[in-house]
Short mmCIF file of N, CA, C and O in Angstrom, two decimals:
data_model
loop_
_atom_site.label_atom_id
_atom_site.label_comp_id
_atom_site.label_asym_id
_atom_site.label_seq_id
_atom_site.Cartn_x
_atom_site.Cartn_y
_atom_site.Cartn_z
N GLN A 502 0.84 -1.19 0.00
CA GLN A 502 0.00 0.00 0.00
C GLN A 502 0.88 1.24 0.00
O GLN A 502 1.75 1.40 0.85
N ALA A 503 0.65 2.11 -0.97
CA ALA A 503 1.44 3.34 -1.08
C ALA A 503 1.02 4.34 -0.01
O ALA A 503 -0.16 4.59 0.18
N VAL A 504 2.01 4.88 0.69
CA VAL A 504 1.75 5.85 1.76
C VAL A 504 2.72 7.02 1.62
O VAL A 504 3.91 6.83 1.36
N LEU A 505 2.18 8.22 1.79
CA LEU A 505 2.98 9.44 1.75
C LEU A 505 2.79 10.20 3.05
O LEU A 505 1.67 10.28 3.56
N MET A 506 3.87 10.78 3.56
CA MET A 506 3.76 11.55 4.81
C MET A 506 4.62 12.80 4.69
O MET A 506 5.84 12.73 4.61
N GLU A 507 3.94 13.95 4.75
CA GLU A 507 4.64 15.23 4.66
C GLU A 507 5.12 15.70 6.04
O GLU A 507 4.54 15.34 7.07
N SER A 508 6.13 16.55 6.02
CA SER A 508 6.61 17.18 7.24
C SER A 508 7.28 18.50 6.87
O SER A 508 7.59 18.74 5.71
N GLY A 509 7.49 19.34 7.89
CA GLY A 509 8.22 20.58 7.68
C GLY A 509 7.39 21.84 7.70
O GLY A 509 7.93 22.95 7.67
N GLY A 510 6.07 21.71 7.73
CA GLY A 510 5.24 22.90 7.77
C GLY A 510 5.45 23.69 9.06
O GLY A 510 5.73 23.12 10.11
N ALA A 511 5.32 25.02 8.95
CA ALA A 511 5.56 25.87 10.11
C ALA A 511 5.03 27.27 9.86
O ALA A 511 4.58 27.59 8.75
N LEU A 512 5.10 28.09 10.90
CA LEU A 512 4.82 29.52 10.79
C LEU A 512 6.14 30.22 10.46
O LEU A 512 7.13 30.04 11.18
N VAL A 513 6.14 31.00 9.39
CA VAL A 513 7.36 31.68 8.97
C VAL A 513 7.02 33.10 8.55
O VAL A 513 5.90 33.38 8.07
N GLN A 514 7.95 34.00 8.74
CA GLN A 514 7.73 35.40 8.37
C GLN A 514 7.90 35.60 6.86
O GLN A 514 8.63 34.86 6.21
N PRO A 515 7.23 36.60 6.33
CA PRO A 515 7.43 36.92 4.90
C PRO A 515 8.90 37.14 4.59
O PRO A 515 9.62 37.77 5.37
N GLY A 516 9.33 36.60 3.47
CA GLY A 516 10.74 36.68 3.10
C GLY A 516 11.57 35.53 3.61
O GLY A 516 12.74 35.37 3.20
N GLY A 517 11.00 34.72 4.47
CA GLY A 517 11.72 33.59 5.04
C GLY A 517 11.74 32.38 4.14
O GLY A 517 11.19 32.39 3.02
N SER A 518 12.39 31.33 4.63
CA SER A 518 12.53 30.08 3.88
C SER A 518 12.03 28.90 4.69
O SER A 518 12.02 28.95 5.92
N LEU A 519 11.67 27.86 3.97
CA LEU A 519 11.17 26.64 4.61
C LEU A 519 11.40 25.48 3.65
O LEU A 519 11.32 25.67 2.42
N THR A 520 11.70 24.31 4.20
CA THR A 520 11.84 23.11 3.37
C THR A 520 10.81 22.07 3.82
O THR A 520 10.77 21.69 4.99
N LEU A 521 9.97 21.65 2.90
CA LEU A 521 9.03 20.58 3.15
C LEU A 521 9.61 19.26 2.65
O LEU A 521 10.32 19.23 1.65
N SER A 522 9.29 18.18 3.36
CA SER A 522 9.72 16.85 2.94
C SER A 522 8.52 15.91 2.89
O SER A 522 7.54 16.11 3.61
N CYS A 523 8.64 14.90 2.05
CA CYS A 523 7.60 13.89 1.91
C CYS A 523 8.28 12.53 1.85
O CYS A 523 9.03 12.26 0.91
N ARG A 524 8.03 11.68 2.85
CA ARG A 524 8.57 10.32 2.85
C ARG A 524 7.55 9.39 2.24
O ARG A 524 6.35 9.44 2.56
N ALA A 525 8.04 8.52 1.37
CA ALA A 525 7.17 7.58 0.67
C ALA A 525 7.46 6.15 1.11
O ALA A 525 8.60 5.79 1.36
N HIS A 526 6.38 5.35 1.18
CA HIS A 526 6.50 3.94 1.55
C HIS A 526 5.55 3.12 0.69
O HIS A 526 4.49 3.61 0.28
N GLY A 527 5.93 1.87 0.44
CA GLY A 527 5.00 0.95 -0.18
C GLY A 527 5.00 0.90 -1.69
O GLY A 527 4.15 0.21 -2.28
N PHE A 528 5.92 1.63 -2.34
CA PHE A 528 6.01 1.56 -3.80
C PHE A 528 7.44 1.91 -4.21
O PHE A 528 8.23 2.40 -3.41
N VAL A 529 7.75 1.66 -5.48
CA VAL A 529 9.09 1.93 -5.98
C VAL A 529 9.19 3.41 -6.30
O VAL A 529 8.86 3.86 -7.40
N PHE A 530 9.65 4.17 -5.33
CA PHE A 530 9.65 5.63 -5.39
C PHE A 530 10.31 6.17 -6.66
O PHE A 530 9.81 7.09 -7.29
N GLY A 531 11.44 5.57 -7.02
CA GLY A 531 12.23 6.08 -8.14
C GLY A 531 11.54 5.99 -9.49
O GLY A 531 11.96 6.64 -10.45
N THR A 532 10.46 5.25 -9.59
CA THR A 532 9.74 5.10 -10.86
C THR A 532 8.47 5.95 -10.91
O THR A 532 7.77 5.95 -11.92
N TYR A 533 8.17 6.67 -9.85
CA TYR A 533 6.91 7.42 -9.75
C TYR A 533 7.10 8.90 -10.03
O TYR A 533 8.13 9.51 -9.71
N THR A 534 6.07 9.48 -10.62
CA THR A 534 5.97 10.93 -10.76
C THR A 534 5.47 11.49 -9.44
O THR A 534 4.54 10.96 -8.84
N MET A 535 6.11 12.59 -8.99
CA MET A 535 5.77 13.17 -7.70
C MET A 535 5.45 14.65 -7.86
O MET A 535 5.93 15.30 -8.80
N ALA A 536 4.69 15.17 -6.90
CA ALA A 536 4.33 16.58 -7.00
C ALA A 536 3.93 17.14 -5.64
O ALA A 536 3.60 16.39 -4.72
N TRP A 537 3.97 18.44 -5.56
CA TRP A 537 3.45 19.19 -4.42
C TRP A 537 2.25 20.01 -4.86
O TRP A 537 2.30 20.68 -5.89
N PHE A 538 1.19 19.97 -4.04
CA PHE A 538 0.01 20.77 -4.25
C PHE A 538 -0.22 21.60 -2.98
O PHE A 538 0.31 21.29 -1.92
N ARG A 539 -1.04 22.62 -3.11
CA ARG A 539 -1.39 23.39 -1.92
C ARG A 539 -2.82 23.89 -2.04
O ARG A 539 -3.38 24.02 -3.14
N GLN A 540 -3.40 24.15 -0.88
CA GLN A 540 -4.75 24.72 -0.82
C GLN A 540 -4.78 25.76 0.27
O GLN A 540 -4.60 25.44 1.46
N GLY A 541 -4.98 27.02 -0.15
CA GLY A 541 -5.06 28.11 0.80
C GLY A 541 -6.48 28.31 1.28
O GLY A 541 -7.41 27.69 0.78
N PRO A 542 -6.65 29.21 2.25
CA PRO A 542 -7.99 29.49 2.78
C PRO A 542 -8.94 29.97 1.68
O PRO A 542 -8.64 30.94 0.98
N GLY A 543 -10.03 29.28 1.50
CA GLY A 543 -11.02 29.68 0.52
C GLY A 543 -10.61 29.51 -0.92
O GLY A 543 -11.24 30.10 -1.82
N THR A 544 -9.58 28.72 -1.18
CA THR A 544 -9.12 28.53 -2.56
C THR A 544 -9.17 27.05 -2.95
O THR A 544 -9.27 26.18 -2.09
N ARG A 545 -9.09 26.81 -4.24
CA ARG A 545 -9.03 25.43 -4.72
C ARG A 545 -7.61 24.90 -4.62
O ARG A 545 -6.64 25.66 -4.58
N ARG A 546 -7.49 23.58 -4.57
CA ARG A 546 -6.17 22.97 -4.55
C ARG A 546 -5.47 23.25 -5.88
O ARG A 546 -6.07 23.10 -6.95
N GLU A 547 -4.21 23.68 -5.81
CA GLU A 547 -3.46 23.97 -7.03
C GLU A 547 -2.11 23.26 -7.01
O GLU A 547 -1.51 23.04 -5.94
N GLY A 548 -1.66 22.89 -8.21
CA GLY A 548 -0.35 22.29 -8.33
C GLY A 548 0.73 23.33 -8.16
O GLY A 548 0.66 24.39 -8.77
N VAL A 549 1.72 23.02 -7.33
CA VAL A 549 2.82 23.95 -7.07
C VAL A 549 4.05 23.56 -7.88
O VAL A 549 4.65 24.39 -8.55
N ALA A 550 4.42 22.28 -7.80
CA ALA A 550 5.60 21.81 -8.51
C ALA A 550 5.49 20.30 -8.71
O ALA A 550 4.96 19.61 -7.85
N GLY A 551 5.99 19.84 -9.84
CA GLY A 551 5.96 18.41 -10.13
C GLY A 551 7.29 17.97 -10.71
O GLY A 551 8.02 18.77 -11.30
N ILE A 552 7.59 16.67 -10.54
CA ILE A 552 8.86 16.13 -11.04
C ILE A 552 8.65 14.70 -11.52
O ILE A 552 8.10 13.86 -10.81
N ASN A 553 9.08 14.42 -12.75
CA ASN A 553 9.02 13.08 -13.30
C ASN A 553 10.24 12.27 -12.86
O ASN A 553 11.22 12.85 -12.41
N PRO A 554 10.18 10.94 -13.01
CA PRO A 554 11.34 10.12 -12.61
C PRO A 554 12.66 10.53 -13.26
O PRO A 554 13.69 10.51 -12.57
N PRO A 555 12.65 10.93 -14.55
CA PRO A 555 13.94 11.36 -15.10
C PRO A 555 14.43 12.68 -14.53
O PRO A 555 15.57 13.06 -14.76
N GLY A 556 13.56 13.40 -13.80
CA GLY A 556 13.96 14.64 -13.18
C GLY A 556 13.45 15.90 -13.83
O GLY A 556 13.77 17.00 -13.38
N SER A 557 12.63 15.77 -14.88
CA SER A 557 12.05 16.97 -15.49
C SER A 557 11.01 17.55 -14.54
O SER A 557 10.28 16.82 -13.89
N THR A 558 10.95 18.88 -14.50
CA THR A 558 10.11 19.56 -13.52
C THR A 558 9.21 20.61 -14.17
O THR A 558 9.43 21.02 -15.31
N ASN A 559 8.22 21.03 -13.42
CA ASN A 559 7.39 22.17 -13.80
C ASN A 559 6.90 22.84 -12.53
O ASN A 559 6.72 22.18 -11.51
N TYR A 560 6.72 24.17 -12.61
CA TYR A 560 6.28 24.95 -11.47
C TYR A 560 5.12 25.85 -11.88
O TYR A 560 5.07 26.34 -13.02
N VAL A 561 4.24 26.11 -10.95
CA VAL A 561 3.23 27.13 -11.20
C VAL A 561 3.95 28.48 -11.24
O VAL A 561 4.95 28.70 -10.55
N GLU A 562 3.43 29.37 -12.06
CA GLU A 562 4.15 30.62 -12.33
C GLU A 562 4.42 31.42 -11.06
O GLU A 562 5.48 32.04 -10.92
N SER A 563 3.52 31.38 -10.12
CA SER A 563 3.64 32.21 -8.92
C SER A 563 4.81 31.83 -8.02
O SER A 563 5.20 32.61 -7.15
N VAL A 564 5.38 30.63 -8.21
CA VAL A 564 6.49 30.20 -7.36
C VAL A 564 7.81 30.06 -8.13
O VAL A 564 8.84 29.76 -7.52
N GLN A 565 7.76 30.27 -9.43
CA GLN A 565 8.98 30.12 -10.23
C GLN A 565 10.06 31.07 -9.73
O GLN A 565 9.81 32.25 -9.49
N GLY A 566 11.27 30.53 -9.55
CA GLY A 566 12.39 31.33 -9.05
C GLY A 566 12.46 31.38 -7.54
O GLY A 566 13.47 31.85 -6.99
N ARG A 567 11.42 30.91 -6.86
CA ARG A 567 11.41 30.93 -5.39
C ARG A 567 11.39 29.52 -4.79
O ARG A 567 11.95 29.30 -3.72
N PHE A 568 10.73 28.59 -5.46
CA PHE A 568 10.59 27.22 -4.96
C PHE A 568 11.41 26.26 -5.83
O PHE A 568 11.54 26.47 -7.05
N THR A 569 11.94 25.21 -5.19
CA THR A 569 12.68 24.17 -5.91
C THR A 569 12.23 22.80 -5.44
O THR A 569 12.30 22.51 -4.24
N ILE A 570 11.77 22.00 -6.38
CA ILE A 570 11.38 20.63 -6.07
C ILE A 570 12.55 19.70 -6.37
O ILE A 570 13.27 19.90 -7.35
N SER A 571 12.74 18.71 -5.50
CA SER A 571 13.82 17.74 -5.73
C SER A 571 13.42 16.40 -5.15
O SER A 571 12.52 16.33 -4.30
N ARG A 572 14.08 15.35 -5.62
CA ARG A 572 13.78 14.02 -5.14
C ARG A 572 15.06 13.28 -4.81
O ARG A 572 16.08 13.44 -5.51
N ASP A 573 15.03 12.52 -3.74
CA ASP A 573 16.15 11.67 -3.35
C ASP A 573 15.65 10.24 -3.41
O ASP A 573 15.02 9.76 -2.46
N ASP A 574 15.92 9.58 -4.51
CA ASP A 574 15.40 8.23 -4.70
C ASP A 574 16.02 7.23 -3.73
O ASP A 574 15.41 6.21 -3.41
N ALA A 575 17.20 7.52 -3.23
CA ALA A 575 17.85 6.61 -2.29
C ALA A 575 17.12 6.55 -0.95
O ALA A 575 17.11 5.52 -0.27
N SER A 576 16.53 7.68 -0.56
CA SER A 576 15.83 7.73 0.73
C SER A 576 14.32 7.83 0.58
O SER A 576 13.61 8.05 1.57
N ASN A 577 13.83 7.67 -0.66
CA ASN A 577 12.37 7.74 -0.92
C ASN A 577 11.76 9.04 -0.41
O ASN A 577 10.70 9.04 0.23
N THR A 578 12.43 10.15 -0.70
CA THR A 578 12.00 11.43 -0.17
C THR A 578 11.86 12.48 -1.28
O THR A 578 12.71 12.59 -2.15
N LEU A 579 10.77 13.21 -1.19
CA LEU A 579 10.52 14.35 -2.07
C LEU A 579 10.64 15.61 -1.24
O LEU A 579 10.13 15.65 -0.11
N ASN A 580 11.32 16.61 -1.75
CA ASN A 580 11.52 17.85 -1.01
C ASN A 580 10.98 19.05 -1.79
O ASN A 580 10.88 19.01 -3.02
N LEU A 581 10.65 20.10 -1.05
CA LEU A 581 10.27 21.37 -1.67
C LEU A 581 10.96 22.47 -0.88
O LEU A 581 10.59 22.75 0.27
N GLN A 582 11.97 23.08 -1.49
CA GLN A 582 12.66 24.21 -0.89
C GLN A 582 11.91 25.47 -1.27
O GLN A 582 11.73 25.76 -2.46
N MET A 583 11.48 26.21 -0.26
CA MET A 583 10.68 27.42 -0.49
C MET A 583 11.43 28.63 0.05
O MET A 583 11.70 28.70 1.26
N ASP A 584 11.76 29.55 -0.81
CA ASP A 584 12.48 30.77 -0.42
C ASP A 584 11.63 32.00 -0.71
O ASP A 584 10.71 31.95 -1.52
N ASN A 585 11.99 33.10 -0.05
CA ASN A 585 11.27 34.37 -0.24
C ASN A 585 9.76 34.15 -0.14
O ASN A 585 8.99 34.56 -1.02
N LEU A 586 9.35 33.53 0.93
CA LEU A 586 7.94 33.20 1.11
C LEU A 586 7.09 34.45 1.23
O LEU A 586 7.51 35.46 1.81
N LYS A 587 5.87 34.36 0.71
CA LYS A 587 4.91 35.46 0.73
C LYS A 587 3.64 35.01 1.45
O LYS A 587 3.34 33.80 1.50
N PRO A 588 2.88 35.95 1.98
CA PRO A 588 1.63 35.57 2.67
C PRO A 588 0.71 34.72 1.80
O PRO A 588 0.03 33.82 2.32
N GLU A 589 0.72 34.95 0.50
CA GLU A 589 -0.15 34.17 -0.39
C GLU A 589 0.32 32.73 -0.57
O GLU A 589 -0.38 31.92 -1.18
N ASP A 590 1.49 32.38 -0.03
CA ASP A 590 1.94 31.00 -0.04
C ASP A 590 1.33 30.19 1.11
O ASP A 590 1.54 28.97 1.19
N THR A 591 0.61 30.85 1.97
CA THR A 591 -0.04 30.18 3.11
C THR A 591 -1.01 29.12 2.63
O THR A 591 -1.79 29.37 1.69
N GLY A 592 -0.98 27.96 3.28
CA GLY A 592 -1.93 26.91 2.93
C GLY A 592 -1.46 25.55 3.41
O GLY A 592 -0.38 25.41 3.98
N MET A 593 -2.32 24.57 3.16
CA MET A 593 -1.96 23.18 3.42
C MET A 593 -1.24 22.65 2.18
O MET A 593 -1.76 22.78 1.06
N TYR A 594 -0.07 22.08 2.41
CA TYR A 594 0.73 21.55 1.31
C TYR A 594 0.65 20.03 1.31
O TYR A 594 0.87 19.39 2.35
N TYR A 595 0.35 19.48 0.13
CA TYR A 595 0.17 18.04 -0.02
C TYR A 595 1.20 17.46 -0.98
O TYR A 595 1.50 18.06 -2.02
N CYS A 596 1.67 16.28 -0.66
CA CYS A 596 2.53 15.50 -1.53
C CYS A 596 1.65 14.52 -2.30
O CYS A 596 0.68 13.98 -1.73
N ALA A 597 1.95 14.30 -3.57
CA ALA A 597 1.17 13.39 -4.39
C ALA A 597 2.09 12.53 -5.25
O ALA A 597 3.19 12.96 -5.62
N ALA A 598 1.60 11.33 -5.59
CA ALA A 598 2.41 10.39 -6.37
C ALA A 598 1.54 9.65 -7.37
O ALA A 598 0.34 9.43 -7.13
N ASP A 599 2.15 9.28 -8.49
CA ASP A 599 1.47 8.45 -9.47
C ASP A 599 2.50 7.65 -10.26
O ASP A 599 3.60 8.13 -10.50
N SER A 600 2.10 6.45 -10.68
CA SER A 600 3.02 5.57 -11.40
C SER A 600 3.24 5.97 -12.85
O SER A 600 4.17 5.48 -13.49
N ARG A 601 2.40 6.85 -13.39
CA ARG A 601 2.52 7.27 -14.78
C ARG A 601 3.41 8.51 -14.90
O ARG A 601 3.53 9.27 -13.95
N GLN A 602 4.00 8.70 -16.06
CA GLN A 602 4.76 9.91 -16.34
C GLN A 602 3.90 10.88 -17.12
O GLN A 602 3.16 10.48 -18.00
N TRP A 603 4.04 12.17 -16.79
CA TRP A 603 3.19 13.19 -17.38
C TRP A 603 3.99 14.28 -18.06
O TRP A 603 5.15 14.51 -17.74
N GLY A 604 3.34 14.94 -18.98
CA GLY A 604 3.93 16.11 -19.60
C GLY A 604 3.93 17.27 -18.63
O GLY A 604 3.35 17.20 -17.54
N ARG A 605 4.56 18.38 -19.04
CA ARG A 605 4.75 19.52 -18.14
C ARG A 605 3.44 20.04 -17.57
O ARG A 605 3.35 20.32 -16.38
N VAL A 606 2.44 20.19 -18.36
CA VAL A 606 1.18 20.77 -17.90
C VAL A 606 0.47 19.83 -16.95
O VAL A 606 0.00 20.22 -15.88
N THR A 607 0.39 18.57 -17.31
CA THR A 607 -0.32 17.58 -16.50
C THR A 607 0.37 17.32 -15.18
O THR A 607 -0.27 16.90 -14.21
N LEU A 608 1.68 17.59 -15.10
CA LEU A 608 2.39 17.44 -13.83
C LEU A 608 1.73 18.21 -12.70
O LEU A 608 1.83 17.84 -11.55
N LEU A 609 1.04 19.29 -13.03
CA LEU A 609 0.43 20.15 -12.01
C LEU A 609 -1.08 19.97 -11.91
O LEU A 609 -1.76 20.78 -11.28
N SER A 610 -1.58 18.89 -12.48
CA SER A 610 -3.01 18.61 -12.42
C SER A 610 -3.30 17.60 -11.32
O SER A 610 -2.74 16.51 -11.31
N SER A 611 -4.20 17.93 -10.41
CA SER A 611 -4.50 17.02 -9.30
C SER A 611 -5.13 15.72 -9.79
O SER A 611 -4.99 14.68 -9.14
N GLU A 612 -5.77 15.75 -10.95
CA GLU A 612 -6.41 14.55 -11.48
C GLU A 612 -5.39 13.51 -11.94
O GLU A 612 -5.75 12.35 -12.17
N ALA A 613 -4.14 13.91 -12.08
CA ALA A 613 -3.10 13.01 -12.57
C ALA A 613 -2.52 12.12 -11.48
O ALA A 613 -1.72 11.24 -11.77
N TYR A 614 -2.92 12.32 -10.23
CA TYR A 614 -2.27 11.63 -9.12
C TYR A 614 -3.25 10.75 -8.36
O TYR A 614 -4.38 11.16 -8.06
N SER A 615 -2.76 9.56 -8.01
CA SER A 615 -3.62 8.57 -7.36
C SER A 615 -3.38 8.43 -5.86
O SER A 615 -4.21 7.90 -5.15
N THR A 616 -2.22 8.91 -5.39
CA THR A 616 -1.87 8.75 -3.98
C THR A 616 -1.54 10.11 -3.38
O THR A 616 -0.78 10.88 -3.98
N TRP A 617 -2.08 10.38 -2.20
CA TRP A 617 -1.93 11.68 -1.56
C TRP A 617 -1.54 11.51 -0.09
O TRP A 617 -1.96 10.56 0.57
N GLY A 618 -0.75 12.46 0.41
CA GLY A 618 -0.46 12.52 1.82
C GLY A 618 -1.52 13.35 2.54
O GLY A 618 -2.36 14.00 1.89
N PRO A 619 -1.48 13.37 3.88
CA PRO A 619 -2.47 14.12 4.66
C PRO A 619 -2.22 15.62 4.68
O PRO A 619 -3.12 16.39 5.05
N GLY A 620 -1.01 16.05 4.32
CA GLY A 620 -0.73 17.49 4.25
C GLY A 620 0.06 18.01 5.44
O GLY A 620 0.08 17.42 6.52
N THR A 621 0.71 19.14 5.21
CA THR A 621 1.44 19.86 6.26
C THR A 621 1.15 21.35 6.08
O THR A 621 1.13 21.84 4.96
N LEU A 622 0.92 22.05 7.20
CA LEU A 622 0.45 23.42 7.14
C LEU A 622 1.60 24.42 7.13
O LEU A 622 2.50 24.37 7.97
N VAL A 623 1.54 25.33 6.18
CA VAL A 623 2.50 26.43 6.07
C VAL A 623 1.74 27.74 6.26
O VAL A 623 0.74 27.99 5.57
N ILE A 624 2.20 28.55 7.20
CA ILE A 624 1.61 29.87 7.43
C ILE A 624 2.70 30.91 7.28
O ILE A 624 3.72 30.85 7.99
N VAL A 625 2.48 31.84 6.38
CA VAL A 625 3.44 32.93 6.17
C VAL A 625 2.80 34.21 6.68
O VAL A 625 1.85 34.72 6.08
N SER A 626 3.31 34.69 7.79
CA SER A 626 2.71 35.85 8.43
C SER A 626 3.72 36.52 9.34
O SER A 626 4.57 35.87 9.94
N SER A 627 3.57 37.84 9.47
CA SER A 627 4.42 38.57 10.39
C SER A 627 3.75 38.73 11.74
O SER A 627 4.31 39.30 12.66
#
């Protein structure tokens, strides 16, 4: 059974940095497409960043240049480095996985993923 567990969410001031991690269990991590999604107060869930097994990535425009997605296949871990955080980055962040490989656009579509973690909360506020 595939299981994902996020960690690293916290309260951080605007302009600060935070690293989220997602540990995966129950599947061959290195062959799966992975992604981060988020849902802010009163908003729909949106794709933040995705990464295919070969390492190709895509980011939503609002985080380009500030966020970096990476994967460590040896430790079955997906990371999201978030820099220069803004209040609008506030939300619940979810890790997602799927056995299929997707193109750049579909990487950020929630319908493309079959396995989800419970989420970790990020609050950006002074």
